[in-house]
PDB file of C-alpha atoms in Angstrom:
ATOM      1  CA  MET A   1     -36.498  46.815 129.387  1.00 48.00           C
ATOM      2  CA  ALA A   2     -34.355  47.588 126.335  1.00 50.00           C
ATOM      3  CA  THR A   3     -34.457  43.960 125.295  1.00 53.00           C
ATOM      4  CA  ASP A   4     -38.247  43.828 125.632  1.00 64.00           C
ATOM      5  CA  TRP A   5     -38.670  47.009 123.566  1.00 55.00           C
ATOM      6  CA  ASN A   6     -36.481  45.642 120.753  1.00 64.00           C
ATOM      7  CA  THR A   7     -38.520  42.455 120.732  1.00 63.00           C
ATOM      8  CA  VAL A   8     -41.733  44.432 120.448  1.00 51.00           C
ATOM      9  CA  MET A   9     -40.347  46.554 117.576  1.00 57.00           C
ATOM     10  CA  GLN A  10     -39.208  43.443 115.700  1.00 63.00           C
ATOM     11  CA  ARG A  11     -42.664  41.927 116.041  1.00 62.00           C
ATOM     12  CA  VAL A  12     -44.305  45.143 114.800  1.00 51.00           C
ATOM     13  CA  SER A  13     -41.929  45.345 111.842  1.00 62.00           C
ATOM     14  CA  SER A  14     -42.569  41.698 110.966  1.00 62.00           C
ATOM     15  CA  HIS A  15     -46.335  42.241 111.143  1.00 56.00           C
ATOM     16  CA  GLN A  16     -46.110  45.297 108.903  1.00 60.00           C
ATOM     17  CA  SER A  17     -44.052  43.380 106.337  1.00 60.00           C
ATOM     18  CA  ARG A  18     -46.565  40.546 106.266  1.00 61.00           C
ATOM     19  CA  HIS A  19     -49.385  43.072 105.924  1.00 58.00           C
ATOM     20  CA  ARG A  20     -47.698  44.806 102.982  1.00 62.00           C
ATOM     21  CA  PHE A  21     -47.034  41.465 101.277  1.00 56.00           C
ATOM     22  CA  SER A  22     -50.628  40.393 101.841  1.00 60.00           C
ATOM     23  CA  SER A  23     -51.890  43.683 100.392  1.00 62.00           C
ATOM     24  CA  ARG A  24     -49.691  43.357  97.297  1.00 66.00           C
ATOM     25  CA  LEU A  25     -50.751  39.740  96.826  1.00 58.00           C
ATOM     26  CA  GLY A  26     -54.409  40.697  97.173  1.00 61.00           C
ATOM     27  CA  ALA A  27     -54.017  43.493  94.627  1.00 60.00           C
ATOM     28  CA  ALA A  28     -52.271  41.146  92.185  1.00 60.00           C
ATOM     29  CA  CYS A  29     -55.017  38.542  92.550  1.00 56.00           C
ATOM     30  CA  PHE A  30     -57.665  41.217  91.988  1.00 60.00           C
ATOM     31  CA  LEU A  31     -55.942  42.390  88.801  1.00 54.00           C
ATOM     32  CA  LEU A  32     -55.631  38.789  87.572  1.00 54.00           C
ATOM     33  CA  VAL A  33     -59.317  38.108  88.184  1.00 56.00           C
ATOM     34  CA  ALA A  34     -60.240  41.363  86.458  1.00 56.00           C
ATOM     35  CA  LEU A  35     -58.037  40.477  83.464  1.00 52.00           C
ATOM     36  CA  VAL A  36     -59.529  36.981  83.157  1.00 56.00           C
ATOM     37  CA  GLY A  37     -63.017  38.449  83.410  1.00 57.00           C
ATOM     38  CA  SER A  38     -62.209  40.991  80.713  1.00 54.00           C
ATOM     39  CA  LEU A  39     -60.827  38.309  78.351  1.00 53.00           C
ATOM     40  CA  THR A  40     -63.823  36.061  78.968  1.00 73.00           C
ATOM     41  CA  ALA A  41     -66.247  38.897  78.229  1.00 66.00           C
ATOM     42  CA  ARG A  42     -64.302  39.813  75.082  1.00 67.00           C
ATOM     43  CA  ASP A  43     -64.279  36.207  73.859  1.00 66.00           C
ATOM     44  CA  ALA A  44     -68.016  35.924  74.502  1.00 71.00           C
ATOM     45  CA  GLU A  45     -68.635  39.159  72.601  1.00 69.00           C
ATOM     46  CA  GLN A  46     -66.526  37.968  69.639  1.00 66.00           C
ATOM     47  CA  ALA A  47     -68.281  34.584  69.590  1.00 71.00           C
ATOM     48  CA  SER A  48     -71.624  36.367  69.525  1.00 68.00           C
ATOM     49  CA  ALA A  49     -70.472  38.578  66.641  1.00 70.00           C
ATOM     50  CA  ASN A  50     -69.223  35.533  64.705  1.00 86.00           C
ATOM     51  CA  ALA A  51     -72.552  33.772  65.231  1.00 88.00           C
ATOM     52  CA  GLY A  52     -74.323  36.849  63.872  1.00 93.00           C
ATOM     53  CA  ASP A  53     -72.173  36.781  60.736  1.00 96.00           C
ATOM     54  CA  GLU A  54     -72.833  33.062  60.326  1.00 97.00           C
ATOM     55  CA  ALA A  55     -76.581  33.672  60.513  1.00 97.00           C
ATOM     56  CA  SER A  56     -76.235  36.453  57.915  1.00 97.00           C
ATOM     57  CA  PHE A  57     -74.423  34.078  55.565  1.00 98.00           C
ATOM     58  CA  VAL A  58     -77.146  31.430  55.925  1.00 98.00           C
ATOM     59  CA  ALA A  59     -79.871  34.003  55.292  1.00 98.00           C
ATOM     60  CA  SER A  60     -78.037  35.304  52.209  1.00 98.00           C
ATOM     61  CA  LEU A  61     -77.480  31.813  50.795  1.00 98.00           C
ATOM     62  CA  ASN A  62     -81.153  30.998  51.256  1.00 98.00           C
ATOM     63  CA  ALA A  63     -82.138  34.268  49.579  1.00 98.00           C
ATOM     64  CA  VAL A  64     -80.083  33.247  46.532  1.00 98.00           C
ATOM     65  CA  ARG A  65     -81.746  29.825  46.483  1.00 98.00           C
ATOM     66  CA  ALA A  66     -85.200  31.364  46.863  1.00 98.00           C
ATOM     67  CA  GLY A  67     -84.456  33.485  43.799  1.00 97.00           C
ATOM     68  CA  VAL A  68     -84.312  30.323  41.644  1.00 97.00           C
ATOM     69  CA  GLY A  69     -87.208  28.552  43.338  1.00 97.00           C
ATOM     70  CA  LEU A  70     -85.194  26.335  45.677  1.00 98.00           C
ATOM     71  CA  PRO A  71     -86.143  25.583  49.292  1.00 98.00           C
ATOM     72  CA  ALA A  72     -84.047  27.015  52.116  1.00 98.00           C
ATOM     73  CA  LEU A  73     -81.097  25.131  53.528  1.00 98.00           C
ATOM     74  CA  THR A  74     -81.477  24.065  57.150  1.00 98.00           C
ATOM     75  CA  THR A  75     -78.579  24.470  59.584  1.00 97.00           C
ATOM     76  CA  ASN A  76     -76.724  21.320  60.596  1.00 97.00           C
ATOM     77  CA  THR A  77     -75.071  21.742  64.014  1.00 96.00           C
ATOM     78  CA  GLN A  78     -72.284  19.246  63.364  1.00 97.00           C
ATOM     79  CA  LEU A  79     -71.430  20.838  60.018  1.00 97.00           C
ATOM     80  CA  THR A  80     -71.467  24.266  61.691  1.00 97.00           C
ATOM     81  CA  ASN A  81     -68.982  23.191  64.366  1.00 97.00           C
ATOM     82  CA  LEU A  82     -66.708  21.570  61.781  1.00 97.00           C
ATOM     83  CA  SER A  83     -66.891  24.698  59.603  1.00 97.00           C
ATOM     84  CA  ARG A  84     -65.962  26.886  62.562  1.00 97.00           C
ATOM     85  CA  GLY A  85     -62.985  24.671  63.307  1.00 97.00           C
ATOM     86  CA  HIS A  86     -61.728  24.821  59.735  1.00 97.00           C
ATOM     87  CA  ALA A  87     -62.250  28.589  59.553  1.00 97.00           C
ATOM     88  CA  GLN A  88     -60.072  28.905  62.679  1.00 97.00           C
ATOM     89  CA  VAL A  89     -57.363  26.711  61.127  1.00 97.00           C
ATOM     90  CA  MET A  90     -57.333  28.930  58.021  1.00 97.00           C
ATOM     91  CA  ALA A  91     -57.245  32.123  60.091  1.00 97.00           C
ATOM     92  CA  ASP A  92     -54.323  30.797  62.138  1.00 97.00           C
ATOM     93  CA  ALA A  93     -52.477  29.933  58.914  1.00 97.00           C
ATOM     94  CA  GLY A  94     -53.347  33.262  57.285  1.00 96.00           C
ATOM     95  CA  GLU A  95     -54.545  31.573  54.080  1.00 95.00           C
ATOM     96  CA  ILE A  96     -57.520  29.590  52.780  1.00 95.00           C
ATOM     97  CA  PHE A  97     -57.593  25.952  51.743  1.00 96.00           C
ATOM     98  CA  HIS A  98     -59.901  22.951  51.901  1.00 93.00           C
ATOM     99  CA  ALA A  99     -59.950  20.254  54.527  1.00 91.00           C
ATOM    100  CA  ASP A 100     -58.671  16.964  53.157  1.00 90.00           C
ATOM    101  CA  PRO A 101     -61.170  15.400  52.965  1.00 94.00           C
ATOM    102  CA  ILE A 102     -64.002  17.847  53.597  1.00 95.00           C
ATOM    103  CA  SER A 103     -65.988  15.013  55.179  1.00 95.00           C
ATOM    104  CA  ALA A 104     -63.406  14.669  57.986  1.00 93.00           C
ATOM    105  CA  GLY A 105     -65.136  14.603  61.350  1.00 95.00           C
ATOM    106  CA  PHE A 106     -68.681  14.309  60.018  1.00 96.00           C
ATOM    107  CA  THR A 107     -70.469  11.248  61.403  1.00 94.00           C
ATOM    108  CA  GLY A 108     -73.920  11.584  59.786  1.00 93.00           C
ATOM    109  CA  ALA A 109     -75.214   9.798  56.680  1.00 94.00           C
ATOM    110  CA  TRP A 110     -74.491  11.685  53.464  1.00 96.00           C
ATOM    111  CA  SER A 111     -74.368  11.217  49.693  1.00 96.00           C
ATOM    112  CA  LYS A 112     -72.619  14.423  48.666  1.00 96.00           C
ATOM    113  CA  LEU A 113     -70.795  17.238  50.438  1.00 97.00           C
ATOM    114  CA  GLY A 114     -69.752  20.604  49.032  1.00 96.00           C
ATOM    115  CA  GLU A 115     -67.490  23.227  50.542  1.00 97.00           C
ATOM    116  CA  ASN A 116     -66.958  26.913  49.803  1.00 97.00           C
ATOM    117  CA  VAL A 117     -64.190  28.758  51.653  1.00 96.00           C
ATOM    118  CA  GLY A 118     -63.139  32.368  51.393  1.00 97.00           C
ATOM    119  CA  VAL A 119     -61.590  35.382  53.075  1.00 96.00           C
ATOM    120  CA  GLY A 120     -62.717  38.963  52.595  1.00 96.00           C
ATOM    121  CA  ALA A 121     -63.811  42.219  54.152  1.00 94.00           C
ATOM    122  CA  ASN A 122     -67.302  41.264  55.332  1.00 96.00           C
ATOM    123  CA  VAL A 123     -70.334  39.044  54.750  1.00 97.00           C
ATOM    124  CA  SER A 124     -71.800  41.124  51.917  1.00 96.00           C
ATOM    125  CA  VAL A 125     -68.565  41.228  49.909  1.00 96.00           C
ATOM    126  CA  LEU A 126     -68.042  37.486  50.253  1.00 97.00           C
ATOM    127  CA  VAL A 127     -71.636  36.618  49.324  1.00 97.00           C
ATOM    128  CA  ASP A 128     -71.316  38.710  46.140  1.00 96.00           C
ATOM    129  CA  ALA A 129     -68.045  36.966  45.327  1.00 96.00           C
ATOM    130  CA  PHE A 130     -69.475  33.476  45.941  1.00 97.00           C
ATOM    131  CA  VAL A 131     -72.448  34.195  43.653  1.00 97.00           C
ATOM    132  CA  ALA A 132     -70.207  35.679  40.956  1.00 96.00           C
ATOM    133  CA  SER A 133     -68.002  32.566  40.911  1.00 96.00           C
ATOM    134  CA  PRO A 134     -69.552  29.725  38.852  1.00 95.00           C
ATOM    135  CA  GLY A 135     -68.160  26.944  41.032  1.00 95.00           C
ATOM    136  CA  HIS A 136     -69.251  28.485  44.326  1.00 96.00           C
ATOM    137  CA  TYR A 137     -72.611  29.470  42.883  1.00 97.00           C
ATOM    138  CA  ALA A 138     -73.160  25.884  41.705  1.00 97.00           C
ATOM    139  CA  ASN A 139     -72.715  24.669  45.283  1.00 97.00           C
ATOM    140  CA  ILE A 140     -75.147  27.292  46.613  1.00 98.00           C
ATOM    141  CA  ILE A 141     -77.959  26.433  44.167  1.00 98.00           C
ATOM    142  CA  ASP A 142     -77.350  22.688  43.949  1.00 98.00           C
ATOM    143  CA  PRO A 143     -80.849  21.219  44.446  1.00 97.00           C
ATOM    144  CA  ALA A 144     -79.341  18.098  46.022  1.00 97.00           C
ATOM    145  CA  PHE A 145     -78.111  20.039  49.042  1.00 98.00           C
ATOM    146  CA  THR A 146     -80.606  20.496  51.873  1.00 98.00           C
ATOM    147  CA  GLN A 147     -78.388  21.321  54.863  1.00 98.00           C
ATOM    148  CA  VAL A 148     -75.532  23.722  55.525  1.00 98.00           C
ATOM    149  CA  GLY A 149     -72.998  24.593  58.191  1.00 98.00           C
ATOM    150  CA  VAL A 150     -71.274  27.984  58.221  1.00 98.00           C
ATOM    151  CA  GLY A 151     -68.233  28.963  60.286  1.00 97.00           C
ATOM    152  CA  VAL A 152     -66.769  32.457  60.679  1.00 97.00           C
ATOM    153  CA  VAL A 153     -63.518  33.613  62.279  1.00 97.00           C
ATOM    154  CA  TRP A 154     -62.187  37.184  62.240  1.00 96.00           C
ATOM    155  CA  LYS A 155     -58.442  37.821  62.345  1.00 95.00           C
ATOM    156  CA  ASP A 156     -56.536  41.041  61.677  1.00 94.00           C
ATOM    157  CA  GLY A 157     -59.639  42.661  60.180  1.00 94.00           C
ATOM    158  CA  ALA A 158     -60.278  39.819  57.711  1.00 96.00           C
ATOM    159  CA  LEU A 159     -63.257  37.454  57.742  1.00 97.00           C
ATOM    160  CA  TYR A 160     -62.359  33.797  57.157  1.00 97.00           C
ATOM    161  CA  THR A 161     -65.339  31.576  56.417  1.00 97.00           C
ATOM    162  CA  THR A 162     -66.151  27.952  55.609  1.00 97.00           C
ATOM    163  CA  HIS A 163     -69.512  26.813  54.162  1.00 98.00           C
ATOM    164  CA  ARG A 164     -70.252  23.077  54.029  1.00 97.00           C
ATOM    165  CA  PHE A 165     -73.276  21.838  52.082  1.00 98.00           C
ATOM    166  CA  LEU A 166     -74.848  18.421  52.636  1.00 97.00           C
ATOM    167  CA  GLN A 167     -77.023  16.012  50.701  1.00 97.00           C
ATOM    168  CA  VAL A 168     -78.483  13.506  53.140  1.00 93.00           C
ATOM    169  CA  SER A 169     -78.004   9.896  52.085  1.00 88.00           C
ATOM    170  CA  GLY A 170     -81.069   8.626  50.214  1.00 82.00           C
ATOM    171  CA  ALA A 171     -82.593  12.079  49.674  1.00 75.00           C
ATOM    172  CA  THR A 172     -84.088  12.837  46.250  1.00 69.00           C
ATOM    173  CA  THR A 173     -82.497  15.468  44.047  1.00 63.00           C
ATOM    174  CA  THR A 174     -85.400  16.425  41.782  1.00 51.00           C
ATOM    175  CA  THR A 175     -86.705  19.911  42.499  1.00 52.00           C
ATOM    176  CA  THR A 176     -89.865  21.434  41.045  1.00 48.00           C
ATOM    177  CA  LEU A 177     -90.090  25.157  40.371  1.00 46.00           C
ATOM    178  CA  PRO A 178     -93.175  27.161  41.440  1.00 46.00           C
ATOM    179  CA  PRO A 179     -95.992  26.874  38.843  1.00 43.00           C
ATOM    180  CA  PRO A 180     -95.698  29.535  36.123  1.00 39.00           C
ATOM    181  CA  THR A 181     -98.338  32.221  35.730  1.00 38.00           C
ATOM    182  CA  THR A 182     -98.268  32.009  31.898  1.00 37.00           C
ATOM    183  CA  THR A 183     -97.034  29.428  29.414  1.00 39.00           C
ATOM    184  CA  PRO A 184     -94.821  26.787  31.079  1.00 39.00           C
ATOM    185  CA  PRO A 185     -91.153  27.346  30.171  1.00 39.00           C
ATOM    186  CA  ALA A 186     -89.227  24.727  28.245  1.00 43.00           C
ATOM    187  CA  THR A 187     -87.284  22.177  30.277  1.00 38.00           C
ATOM    188  CA  THR A 188     -83.625  23.088  30.708  1.00 36.00           C
ATOM    189  CA  THR A 189     -80.754  21.306  32.345  1.00 35.00           C
ATOM    190  CA  ALA A 190     -79.360  22.292  35.733  1.00 37.00           C
ATOM    191  CA  PRO A 191     -76.032  24.174  35.802  1.00 37.00           C
ATOM    192  CA  PRO A 192     -73.103  21.712  35.611  1.00 34.00           C
ATOM    193  CA  VAL A 193     -70.772  21.370  38.566  1.00 33.00           C
ATOM    194  CA  PRO A 194     -67.264  22.383  37.441  1.00 32.00           C
ATOM    195  CA  THR A 195     -64.057  20.562  38.259  1.00 28.00           C
ATOM    196  CA  THR A 196     -61.939  22.561  40.685  1.00 30.00           C
ATOM    197  CA  THR A 197     -58.234  21.927  41.203  1.00 26.00           C
ATOM    198  CA  ILE A 198     -56.881  22.444  44.710  1.00 26.00           C
ATOM    199  CA  GLY A 199     -53.129  22.274  44.483  1.00 24.00           C
ATOM    200  CA  SER A 200     -52.424  19.306  42.245  1.00 25.00           C
ATOM    201  CA  GLN A 201     -55.509  17.316  43.247  1.00 28.00           C
ATOM    202  CA  PRO A 202     -58.661  17.888  41.092  1.00 31.00           C
ATOM    203  CA  ALA A 203     -61.909  17.730  43.004  1.00 35.00           C
ATOM    204  CA  PRO A 204     -64.379  15.066  41.792  1.00 38.00           C
ATOM    205  CA  THR A 205     -67.325  16.123  39.670  1.00 42.00           C
ATOM    206  CA  THR A 206     -70.894  14.892  39.781  1.00 45.00           C
ATOM    207  CA  PRO A 207     -73.341  14.518  36.863  1.00 42.00           C
ATOM    208  CA  PRO A 208     -76.405  16.771  36.789  1.00 42.00           C
ATOM    209  CA  PRO A 209     -79.523  15.372  38.472  1.00 46.00           C
ATOM    210  CA  THR A 210     -81.650  12.960  36.450  1.00 42.00           C
ATOM    211  CA  ALA A 211     -84.688  14.298  34.650  1.00 42.00           C
ATOM    212  CA  PRO A 212     -88.000  14.038  36.526  1.00 42.00           C
ATOM    213  CA  PRO A 213     -90.639  11.497  35.423  1.00 39.00           C
ATOM    214  CA  THR A 214     -92.582  12.512  32.334  1.00 37.00           C
ATOM    215  CA  THR A 215     -95.873  11.867  34.115  1.00 37.00           C
ATOM    216  CA  SER A 216     -95.688  15.153  36.040  1.00 38.00           C
ATOM    217  CA  PRO A 217     -94.739  18.443  34.330  1.00 39.00           C
ATOM    218  CA  THR A 218     -91.636  19.746  36.138  1.00 41.00           C
ATOM    219  CA  THR A 219     -88.888  22.158  35.247  1.00 42.00           C
ATOM    220  CA  THR A 220     -85.275  22.047  36.353  1.00 51.00           C
ATOM    221  CA  LEU A 221     -83.537  25.169  37.624  1.00 54.00           C
ATOM    222  CA  PRO A 222     -82.483  27.877  35.181  1.00 52.00           C
ATOM    223  CA  PRO A 223     -79.027  29.391  35.681  1.00 55.00           C
ATOM    224  CA  LEU A 224     -78.964  32.692  37.554  1.00 53.00           C
ATOM    225  CA  THR A 225     -76.890  35.433  35.996  1.00 53.00           C
ATOM    226  CA  PRO A 226     -74.220  36.181  38.617  1.00 49.00           C
ATOM    227  CA  PRO A 227     -73.492  39.803  39.539  1.00 49.00           C
ATOM    228  CA  SER A 228     -70.186  41.399  38.666  1.00 47.00           C
ATOM    229  CA  ILE A 229     -67.647  42.438  41.312  1.00 44.00           C
ATOM    230  CA  SER A 230     -65.485  45.533  41.172  1.00 41.00           C
ATOM    231  CA  ALA A 231     -61.697  45.153  41.457  1.00 33.00           C
ATOM    232  CA  ALA A 232     -61.833  46.980  44.785  1.00 34.00           C
ATOM    233  CA  ARG A 233     -63.856  44.114  46.285  1.00 40.00           C
ATOM    234  CA  VAL A 234     -61.591  41.209  45.330  1.00 40.00           C
ATOM    235  CA  VAL A 235     -61.620  38.258  47.724  1.00 59.00           C
ATOM    236  CA  THR A 236     -60.016  34.844  47.709  1.00 68.00           C
ATOM    237  CA  LEU A 237     -62.259  31.796  47.251  1.00 71.00           C
ATOM    238  CA  PHE A 238     -62.132  28.042  46.757  1.00 68.00           C
ATOM    239  CA  GLU A 239     -64.873  25.480  46.263  1.00 73.00           C
ATOM    240  CA  MET A 240     -64.878  21.679  46.382  1.00 74.00           C
ATOM    241  CA  LEU A 241     -67.215  18.701  45.990  1.00 76.00           C
ATOM    242  CA  GLU A 242     -66.888  15.283  47.552  1.00 72.00           C
ATOM    243  CA  LEU A 243     -68.978  12.205  46.702  1.00 72.00           C
ATOM    244  CA  VAL A 244     -69.492   8.986  48.580  1.00 59.00           C
ATOM    245  CA  GLY A 245     -67.270   6.302  47.126  1.00 42.00           C
ATOM    246  CA  THR A 246     -64.780   8.687  45.501  1.00 37.00           C
TER     247      THR A 246
END
């Protein structure tokens, strides 16, 4: 009987060991699933927040354009995805720079592309800085551009953003201001697009749009006086233009 009892005890001990191992394994799997679920929820929440900031940028850019009589930019999904990708590259590098070229990855028909990139505290600060910078402002109010893609990535409390502006191939560039309520203003020229140097490579420039036909009274856009920015709200910005055939 002693031998039988020892056999029974060994079987009980073995069963208990397997039970404890199974319990620990189950607990570990539960914690892993909970962790993955938490990360997924956090990523989804961050993506939603980024999309909200992107929408705020688009609304702000269109408000600036409306202020000078320009139509709103429509969102281009492909440009948006490319802008998000470049914003992530900049955030990972911890600095801002342009894609080379800025048309990389875009498969649609285009005549001109513009890009503004920046890093700052939030949407409002960056919008003020873009408008206060002549080169960035010129991209925002360029009447040739009709579409935009905006990407946002947050890292270490800083907002990295890429804005890509598009002129569709074959689209006209003449824009008519709303009819005046008094005497029609004199015709002025559109703001020139400045040359911007990125590293040692100057970005190409484009001539101002051609004057509209004399048969219909139209007026080109007047320059908007950009707001000033306090030293406490300094951000880092770059802008670039790219033309087909350059």
